[in-house]
XYZ file of C-alpha atoms in Angstrom:
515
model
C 7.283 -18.008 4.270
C 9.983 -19.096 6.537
C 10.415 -17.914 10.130
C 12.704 -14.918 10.005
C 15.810 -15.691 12.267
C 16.093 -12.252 12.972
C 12.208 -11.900 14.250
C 11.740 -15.933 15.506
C 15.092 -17.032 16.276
C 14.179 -19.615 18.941
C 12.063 -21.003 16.241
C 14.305 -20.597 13.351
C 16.617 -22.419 15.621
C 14.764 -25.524 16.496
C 13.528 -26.076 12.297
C 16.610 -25.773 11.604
C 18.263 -28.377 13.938
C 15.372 -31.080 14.090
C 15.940 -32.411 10.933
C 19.153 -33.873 11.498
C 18.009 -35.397 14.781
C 15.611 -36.963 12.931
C 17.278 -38.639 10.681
C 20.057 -40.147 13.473
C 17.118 -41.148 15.493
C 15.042 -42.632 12.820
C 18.029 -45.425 12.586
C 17.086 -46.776 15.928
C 13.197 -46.511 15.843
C 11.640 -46.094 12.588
C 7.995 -45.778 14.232
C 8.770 -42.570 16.488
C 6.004 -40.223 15.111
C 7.370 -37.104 17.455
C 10.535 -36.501 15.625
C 9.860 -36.967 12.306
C 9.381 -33.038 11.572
C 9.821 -30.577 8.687
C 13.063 -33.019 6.914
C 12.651 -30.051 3.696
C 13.878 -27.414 6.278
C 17.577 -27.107 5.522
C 20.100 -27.708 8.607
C 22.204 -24.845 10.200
C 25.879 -24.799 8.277
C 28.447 -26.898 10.560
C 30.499 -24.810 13.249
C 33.495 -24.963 10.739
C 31.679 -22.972 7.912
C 32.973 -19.626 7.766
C 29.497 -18.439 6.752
C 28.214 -19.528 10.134
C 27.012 -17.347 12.438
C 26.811 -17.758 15.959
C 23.612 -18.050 16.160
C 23.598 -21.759 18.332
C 25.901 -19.873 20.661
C 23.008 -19.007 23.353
C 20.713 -21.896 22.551
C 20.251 -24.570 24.868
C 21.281 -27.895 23.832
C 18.445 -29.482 22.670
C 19.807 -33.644 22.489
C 17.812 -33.963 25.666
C 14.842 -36.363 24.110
C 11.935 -34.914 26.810
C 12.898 -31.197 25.501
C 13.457 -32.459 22.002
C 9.773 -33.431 22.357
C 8.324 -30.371 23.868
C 10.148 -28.338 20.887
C 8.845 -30.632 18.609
C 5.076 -30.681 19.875
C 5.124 -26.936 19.926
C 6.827 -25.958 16.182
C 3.912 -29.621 14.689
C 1.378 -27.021 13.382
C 3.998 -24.399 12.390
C 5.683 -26.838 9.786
C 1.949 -28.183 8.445
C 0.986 -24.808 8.049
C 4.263 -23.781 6.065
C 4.042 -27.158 4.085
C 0.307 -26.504 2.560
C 1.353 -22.573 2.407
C 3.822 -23.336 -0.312
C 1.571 -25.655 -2.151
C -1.348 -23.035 -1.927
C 1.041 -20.162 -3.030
C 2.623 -16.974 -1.567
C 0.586 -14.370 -0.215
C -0.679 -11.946 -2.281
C -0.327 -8.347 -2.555
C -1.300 -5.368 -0.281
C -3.649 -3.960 -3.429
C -4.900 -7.093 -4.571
C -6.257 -7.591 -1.112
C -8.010 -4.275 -0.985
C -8.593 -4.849 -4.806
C -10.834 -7.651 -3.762
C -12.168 -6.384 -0.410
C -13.896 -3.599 -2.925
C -14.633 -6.194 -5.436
C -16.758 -7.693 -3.192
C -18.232 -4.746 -2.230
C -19.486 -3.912 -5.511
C -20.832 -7.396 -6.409
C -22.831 -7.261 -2.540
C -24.276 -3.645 -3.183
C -25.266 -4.837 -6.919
C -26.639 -8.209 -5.724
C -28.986 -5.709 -3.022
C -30.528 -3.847 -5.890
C -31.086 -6.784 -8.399
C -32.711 -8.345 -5.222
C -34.758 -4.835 -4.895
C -35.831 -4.982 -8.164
C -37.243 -8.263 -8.192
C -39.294 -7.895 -4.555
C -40.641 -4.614 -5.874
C -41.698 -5.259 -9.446
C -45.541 -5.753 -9.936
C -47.058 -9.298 -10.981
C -48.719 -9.180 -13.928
C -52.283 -9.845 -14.389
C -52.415 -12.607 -16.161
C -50.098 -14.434 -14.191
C -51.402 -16.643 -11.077
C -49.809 -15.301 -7.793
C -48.215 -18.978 -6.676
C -46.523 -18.853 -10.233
C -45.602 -15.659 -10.211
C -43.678 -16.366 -6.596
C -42.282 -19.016 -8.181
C -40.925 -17.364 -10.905
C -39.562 -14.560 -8.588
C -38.237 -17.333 -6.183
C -36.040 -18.481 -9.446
C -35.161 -15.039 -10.834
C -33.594 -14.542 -7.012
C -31.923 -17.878 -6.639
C -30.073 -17.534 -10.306
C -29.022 -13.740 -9.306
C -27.083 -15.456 -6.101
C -25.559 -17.789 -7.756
C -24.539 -16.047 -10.476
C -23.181 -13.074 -7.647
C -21.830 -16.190 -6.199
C -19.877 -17.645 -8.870
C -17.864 -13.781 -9.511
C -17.179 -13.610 -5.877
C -15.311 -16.546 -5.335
C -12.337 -15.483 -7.214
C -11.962 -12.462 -5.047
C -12.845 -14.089 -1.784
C -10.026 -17.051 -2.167
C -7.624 -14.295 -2.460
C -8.579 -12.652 1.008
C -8.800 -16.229 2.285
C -5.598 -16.632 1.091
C -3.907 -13.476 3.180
C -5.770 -14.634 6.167
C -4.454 -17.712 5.972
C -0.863 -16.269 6.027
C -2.534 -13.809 8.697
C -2.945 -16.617 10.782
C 0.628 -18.018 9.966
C 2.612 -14.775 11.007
C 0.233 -15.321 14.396
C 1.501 -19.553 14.572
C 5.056 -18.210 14.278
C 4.917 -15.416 17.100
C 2.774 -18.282 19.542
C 5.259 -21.172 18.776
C 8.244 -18.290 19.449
C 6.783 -17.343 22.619
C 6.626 -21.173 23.614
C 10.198 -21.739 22.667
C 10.989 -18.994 24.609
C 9.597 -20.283 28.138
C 10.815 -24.100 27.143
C 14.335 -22.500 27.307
C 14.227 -20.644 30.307
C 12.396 -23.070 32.131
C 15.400 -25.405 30.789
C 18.291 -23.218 30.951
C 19.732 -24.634 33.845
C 18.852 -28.534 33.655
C 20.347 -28.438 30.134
C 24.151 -27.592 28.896
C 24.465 -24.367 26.829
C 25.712 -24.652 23.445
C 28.971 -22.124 23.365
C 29.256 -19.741 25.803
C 27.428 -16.327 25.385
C 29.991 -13.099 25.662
C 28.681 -10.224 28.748
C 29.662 -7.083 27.513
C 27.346 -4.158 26.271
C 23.900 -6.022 26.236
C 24.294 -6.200 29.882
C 24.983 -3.209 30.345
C 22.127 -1.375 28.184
C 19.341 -3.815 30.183
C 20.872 -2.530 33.093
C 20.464 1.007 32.128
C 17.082 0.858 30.341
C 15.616 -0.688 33.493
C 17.175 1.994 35.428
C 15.268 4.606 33.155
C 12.090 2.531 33.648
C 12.148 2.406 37.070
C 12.957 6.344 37.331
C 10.175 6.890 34.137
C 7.672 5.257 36.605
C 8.658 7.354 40.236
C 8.860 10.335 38.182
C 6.404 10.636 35.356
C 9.101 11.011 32.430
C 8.024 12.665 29.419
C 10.833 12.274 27.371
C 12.979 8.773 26.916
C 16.130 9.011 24.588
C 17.776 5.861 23.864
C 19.516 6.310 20.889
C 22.735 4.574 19.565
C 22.575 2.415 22.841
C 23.136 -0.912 20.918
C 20.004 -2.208 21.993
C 18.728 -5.259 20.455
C 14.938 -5.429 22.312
C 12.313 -2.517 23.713
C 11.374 -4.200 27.016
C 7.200 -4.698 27.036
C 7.688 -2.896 29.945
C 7.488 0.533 27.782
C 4.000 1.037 27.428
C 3.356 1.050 31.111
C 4.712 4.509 30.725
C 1.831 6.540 29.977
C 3.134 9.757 30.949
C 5.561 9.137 28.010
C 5.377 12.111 25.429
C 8.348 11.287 22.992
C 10.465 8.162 22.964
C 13.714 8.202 20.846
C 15.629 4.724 20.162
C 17.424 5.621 16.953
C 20.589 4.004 15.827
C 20.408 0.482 17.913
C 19.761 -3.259 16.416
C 16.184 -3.619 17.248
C 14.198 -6.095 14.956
C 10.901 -5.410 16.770
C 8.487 -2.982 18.285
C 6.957 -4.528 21.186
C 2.430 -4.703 20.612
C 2.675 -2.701 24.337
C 3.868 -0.014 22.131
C -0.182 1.283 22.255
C -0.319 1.606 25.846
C 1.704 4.783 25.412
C -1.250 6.879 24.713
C 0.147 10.201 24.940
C 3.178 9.572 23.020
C 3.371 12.552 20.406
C 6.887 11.711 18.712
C 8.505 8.194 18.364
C 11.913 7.975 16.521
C 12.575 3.961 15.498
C 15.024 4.792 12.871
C 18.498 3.380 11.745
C 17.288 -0.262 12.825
C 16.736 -3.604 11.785
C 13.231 -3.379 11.393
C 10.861 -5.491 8.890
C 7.956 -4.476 10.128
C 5.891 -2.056 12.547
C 3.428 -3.757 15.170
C -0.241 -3.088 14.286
C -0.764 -1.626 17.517
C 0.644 1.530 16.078
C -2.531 2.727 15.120
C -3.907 2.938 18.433
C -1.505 5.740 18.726
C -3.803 8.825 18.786
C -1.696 11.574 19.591
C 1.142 10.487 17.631
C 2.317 13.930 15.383
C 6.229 12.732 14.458
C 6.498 8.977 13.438
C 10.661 8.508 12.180
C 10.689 4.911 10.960
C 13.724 5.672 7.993
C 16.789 3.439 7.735
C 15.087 0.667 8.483
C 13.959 -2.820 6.107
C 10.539 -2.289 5.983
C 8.690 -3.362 2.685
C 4.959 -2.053 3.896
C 3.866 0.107 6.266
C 0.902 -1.453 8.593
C -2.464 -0.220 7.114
C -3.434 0.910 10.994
C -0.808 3.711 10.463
C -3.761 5.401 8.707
C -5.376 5.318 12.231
C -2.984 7.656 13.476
C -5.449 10.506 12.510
C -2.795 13.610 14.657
C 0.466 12.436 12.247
C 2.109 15.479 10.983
C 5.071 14.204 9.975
C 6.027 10.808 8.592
C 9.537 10.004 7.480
C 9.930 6.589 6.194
C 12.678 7.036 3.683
C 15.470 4.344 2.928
C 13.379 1.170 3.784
C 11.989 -0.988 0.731
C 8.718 -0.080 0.714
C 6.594 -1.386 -2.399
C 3.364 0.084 -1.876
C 1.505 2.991 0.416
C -1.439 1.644 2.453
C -4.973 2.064 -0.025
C -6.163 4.203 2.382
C -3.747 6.643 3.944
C -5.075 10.049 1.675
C -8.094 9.444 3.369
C -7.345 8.856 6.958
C -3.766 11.418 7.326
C -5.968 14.599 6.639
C -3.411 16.326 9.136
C -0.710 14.865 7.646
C 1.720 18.050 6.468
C 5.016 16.310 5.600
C 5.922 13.072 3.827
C 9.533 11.805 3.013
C 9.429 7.936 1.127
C 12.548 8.436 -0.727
C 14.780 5.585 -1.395
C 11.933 2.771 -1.613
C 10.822 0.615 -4.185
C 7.622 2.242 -4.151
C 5.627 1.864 -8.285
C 2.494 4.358 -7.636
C 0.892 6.200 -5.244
C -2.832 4.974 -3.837
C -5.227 7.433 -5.648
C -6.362 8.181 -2.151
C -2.863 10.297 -1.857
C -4.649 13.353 -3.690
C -6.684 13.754 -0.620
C -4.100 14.664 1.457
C -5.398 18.621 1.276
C -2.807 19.810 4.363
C -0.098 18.089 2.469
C 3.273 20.938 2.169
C 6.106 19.034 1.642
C 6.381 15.744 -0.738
C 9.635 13.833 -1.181
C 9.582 10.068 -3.176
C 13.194 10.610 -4.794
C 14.711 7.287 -5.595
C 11.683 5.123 -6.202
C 10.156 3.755 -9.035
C 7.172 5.530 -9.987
C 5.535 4.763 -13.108
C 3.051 8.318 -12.932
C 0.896 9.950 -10.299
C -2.587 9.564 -9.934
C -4.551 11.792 -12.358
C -6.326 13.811 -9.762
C -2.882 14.459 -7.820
C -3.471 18.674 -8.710
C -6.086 18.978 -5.567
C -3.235 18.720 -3.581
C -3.185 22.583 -3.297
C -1.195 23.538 -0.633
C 1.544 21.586 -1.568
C 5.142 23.638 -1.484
C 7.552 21.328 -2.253
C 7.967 18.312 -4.361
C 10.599 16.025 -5.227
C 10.183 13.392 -7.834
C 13.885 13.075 -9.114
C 15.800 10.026 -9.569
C 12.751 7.433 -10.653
C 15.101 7.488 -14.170
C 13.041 5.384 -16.909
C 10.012 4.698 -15.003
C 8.614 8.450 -14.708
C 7.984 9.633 -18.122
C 5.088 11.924 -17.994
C 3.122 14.075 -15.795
C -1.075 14.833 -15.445
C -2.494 17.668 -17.081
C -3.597 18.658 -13.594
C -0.458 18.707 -12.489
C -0.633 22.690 -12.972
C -3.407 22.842 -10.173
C -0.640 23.232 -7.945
C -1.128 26.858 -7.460
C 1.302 27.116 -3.929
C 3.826 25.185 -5.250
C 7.650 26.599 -4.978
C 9.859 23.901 -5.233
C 10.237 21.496 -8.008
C 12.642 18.592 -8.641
C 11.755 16.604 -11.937
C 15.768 15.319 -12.667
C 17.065 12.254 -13.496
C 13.479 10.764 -15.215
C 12.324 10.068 -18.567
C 9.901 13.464 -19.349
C 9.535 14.435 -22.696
C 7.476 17.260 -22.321
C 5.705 19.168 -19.184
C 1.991 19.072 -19.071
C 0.587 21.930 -20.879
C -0.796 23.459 -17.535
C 2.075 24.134 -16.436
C 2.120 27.513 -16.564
C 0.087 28.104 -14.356
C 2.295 27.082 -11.485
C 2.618 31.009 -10.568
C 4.522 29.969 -7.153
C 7.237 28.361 -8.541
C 10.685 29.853 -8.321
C 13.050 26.785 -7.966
C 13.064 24.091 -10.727
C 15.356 21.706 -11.338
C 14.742 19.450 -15.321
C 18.126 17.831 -15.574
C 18.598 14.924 -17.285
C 15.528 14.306 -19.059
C 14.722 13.706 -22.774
C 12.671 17.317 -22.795
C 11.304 18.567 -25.933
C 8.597 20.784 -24.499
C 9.804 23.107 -23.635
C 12.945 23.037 -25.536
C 16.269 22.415 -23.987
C 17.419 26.491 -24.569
C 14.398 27.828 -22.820
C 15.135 25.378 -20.009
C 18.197 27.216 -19.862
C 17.215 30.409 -19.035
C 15.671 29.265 -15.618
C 12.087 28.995 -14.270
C 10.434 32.283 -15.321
C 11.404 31.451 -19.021
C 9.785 28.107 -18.590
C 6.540 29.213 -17.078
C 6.102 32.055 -19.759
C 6.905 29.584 -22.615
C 4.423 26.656 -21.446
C 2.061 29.641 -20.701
C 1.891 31.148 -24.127
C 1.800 27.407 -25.389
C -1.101 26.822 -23.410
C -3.016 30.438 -24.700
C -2.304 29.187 -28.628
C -3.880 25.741 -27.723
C -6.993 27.039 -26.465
C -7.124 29.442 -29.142
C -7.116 26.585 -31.262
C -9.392 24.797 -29.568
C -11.561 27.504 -29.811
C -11.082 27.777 -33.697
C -11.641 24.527 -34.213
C -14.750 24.494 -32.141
C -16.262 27.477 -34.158
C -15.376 25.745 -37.550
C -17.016 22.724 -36.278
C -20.148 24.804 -35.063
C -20.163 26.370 -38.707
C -19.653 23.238 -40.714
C -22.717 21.669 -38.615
C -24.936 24.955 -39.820
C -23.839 24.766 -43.176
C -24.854 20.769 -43.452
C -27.948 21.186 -41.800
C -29.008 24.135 -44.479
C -27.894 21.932 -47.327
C -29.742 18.949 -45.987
C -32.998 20.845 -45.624
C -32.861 22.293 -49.057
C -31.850 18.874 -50.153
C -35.323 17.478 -48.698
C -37.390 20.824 -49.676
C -36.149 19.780 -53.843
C -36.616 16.338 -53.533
C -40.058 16.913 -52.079
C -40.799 19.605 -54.935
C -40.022 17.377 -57.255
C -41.848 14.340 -56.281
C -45.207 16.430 -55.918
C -44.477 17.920 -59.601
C -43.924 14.864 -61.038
C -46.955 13.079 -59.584
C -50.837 12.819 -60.804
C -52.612 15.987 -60.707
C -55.702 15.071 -58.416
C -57.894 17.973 -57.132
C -56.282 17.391 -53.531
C -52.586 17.327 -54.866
C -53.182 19.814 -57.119
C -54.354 22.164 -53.402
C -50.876 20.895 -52.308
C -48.692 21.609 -55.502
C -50.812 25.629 -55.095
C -49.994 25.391 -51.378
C -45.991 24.739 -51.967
């Protein structure tokens, strides 16, 4: 809830520093309404703390009083906002919001019909046509409030992420304002340390020489790697030309929104940065096939990545990713390979399963609970690796044996007692790997003998269960017959007897010679 250093450090900066000036100017004038500002913010750790960065070391002073009060003007509605943010609560999750987005949804489309209903049933005759509007006038007033009443819950958590929506925006705005106070000020105002020339320099100096040449010469291909850069100039997506971009292995903490004027970009490589999170401009990336966002710190990938509809490839392993965007099965239909290992990820969005060009699969390292029970139409997958989610993955769907192209399996390091019974039927397979797990089914000796003896064994497991299905379903068939034959000579005695035992009048008597 507080402004990143790493994304807002202007901003970061100034919250950090204004509370001390307020206090040491509160002393002279207690009625000075400009700096009293965000006092809960704790102050920056004094130069001779060790764990002190130098962060202050290219700020400009800011003792001047006029700049004091620009800086303080601009950050006002950052530090109300974060004040009635942390009464109101932290922002909820990714599937909660979608949770409720469909929520509502459901409650709108049921609210349409009940409305339906009530417009298109008939009056009855014996009630008078002003009552009878009346009466349908209620019926559709008490069906909106009660629609009313169920939404509210889910609409005060969207309203909630907007709200925070609209914070992340107050940061970047009061950033960017920060940013042209101090250059506008830079040389009316003393600098705070003095900051060191050496590679940074040199890097700007050499990506705006590749700019320059990018736009004479229509580049198609821009590799930056392991340049120690710390920003991607705006600059970037003026290169439309641009096919693939690499800037691997640098210190970037942001990918500039221009990032979507790059409209024929086909492969981007962002990884081994300092990343937290991707711009949302991403998804206006249309030909994008290769997206390389591992070794970063991402914790959720932006749900306009589903937008991407060419991505072929998408690596975003070693980040901390919780969650998958809700919808990315859906959208990614050309999506072939996925690598998401080393996350934090807890389940896959059912919408994964319709990933039908899916091949290659690799969430190693997370901490999967299952996978979605329809995850067996993903048919042309080859190769999966699950290992390595120890005690949270204990058991696999029964349709996990749909899986009729798959070749490559890694189960180890998990909690699996026993392999679905369709497993079997996995006639691809001819690399398995089951170490470490608690398995009893199949047992540890078959396991032993490799990947043929496990498919026969869970295949002839899977023949004697339907044969006792079947059994049992015969028996049961049987058992019905044989109680519905007892029942109806049950009811053919009792009715015998009744009629024998009753008064012989000349019409029962016809009855008793009938039966």
């Amino acid at each position: 809830m507080d402004p990143n250093p790493g994304i807002f450090p202007h901003l970061s900066y100034v919250m950090s520093r204004l509370p001390s000036l307020t206090r040491k100017n509160d002393s002279h004038n207690s009625d000075s309404n400009s700096l009293q500002f965000d006092i809960e913010q704790p102050r920056l750790p004094p130069p001779s703390d060790p764990s002190s960065s130098n962060t202050t070391s290219h700020h400009v002073n800011i003792t001047d009083p006029k700049l004091l009060a620009s800086m303080t003007r601009t950050i006002y509605d950052v530090a109300q906002t974060r004040s009635m943010l942390k009464v109101i609560g932290e922002r909820p999750d990714h599937e909660a919001v979608d949770n409720a987005k469909a929520k509502l949804a459901d409650l709108d489309a049921h609210l349409s019909r009940q409305l339906e209903e009530i417009v298109m049933s008939p009056a009855p005759s014996n009630v008078a046509p002003i009552q009878w509007r009346h009466q349908q006038a209620q019926k559709e007033k008490e069906c909106r409030k009660l629609a009313e009443d169920e939404k509210r819950v889910y609409k005060a958590v969207i309203q909630l992420d907007e709200m925070h929506d609209a914070y992340e925006k107050l940061l970047h705005d009061a950033e960017k304002r920060l940013v042209q106070i101090y250059s506008s000020a830079g040389e009316a105002t003393e600098c705070v340390g003095e900051e060191k020339p050496g590679i940074d320099d040199e890097v700007n100096e050499e990506v705006v020489g590749i700019l320059q040449k990018a736009y004479g010469h229509g580049m198609e291909r821009i590799d930056l790697s392991n340049r120690g850069l710390r920003m991607l100039p705006e600059a970037f997506g003026r290169v439309s030309g641009l096919v693939v971009l690499n800037v691997s292995t640098n210190q970037l903490v942001a990918i500039p929104d221009s990032i979507a004027g790059l409209q024929n970009l086909e492969e981007l490589n962002v990884s081994a940065n300092n990343l937290e999170a991707l711009p949302d401009s991403i998804g206006l990336l249309q030909k994008l096939k290769l997206l390389i966002v591992c070794g970063n710190k991402l914790t959720a990938l932006p749900d306009s990545i589903c937008h991407c509809k060419s991505l072929v490839e998408l690596d975003a392993s070693f980040n901390q990713l919780k969650y998958l965007p809700t919808n990315i099965g859906y959208e990614l239909q050309h999506l072939e390979k996925l690598m998401i290992f080393l996350n934090k990820i807890r389940s896959f969005p059912s919408s994964v399963c319709e990933m039908r060009s899916l091949r290659y699969l690799d969430a190693h390292f997370n901490e999967l609970h299952g996978l979605p029970s329809a995850f067996g139409r993903l048919t042309n997958l080859e190769v999966l690796n699950l290992s390595s989610n120890f005690s949270d993955l204990q058991e696999l769907p029964e349709t996990f044996g749909d899986l009729i192209k798959l070749k490559e399996l890694d189960l180890s390091n998990n909690q699996i007692s026993a392999l679905p019974n369709t497993f079997g039927r996995l006639d691809s397979l001819s690399k398995l790997n089951l170490e470490q797990n608690p398995l009893e089914v199949p047992p540890k000796e078959i396991v032993k003998q490799g990947v043929q003896a496990v498919r026969n064994y869970m295949t002839r497991r899977w023949v004697d269960i339907l044969n006792e299905e079947e059994r049992s379903r015969v028996e049961m068939q049987e058992q019905e017959q044989m109680g519905w034959l007892t029942r109806s000579t049950s009811w053919l005695k009792n009715v015998s007897e009744s009629v024998s035992g009753s008064p012989r009048d000349p019409k029962e008597s016809y009855l008793q010679e009938q039966l």
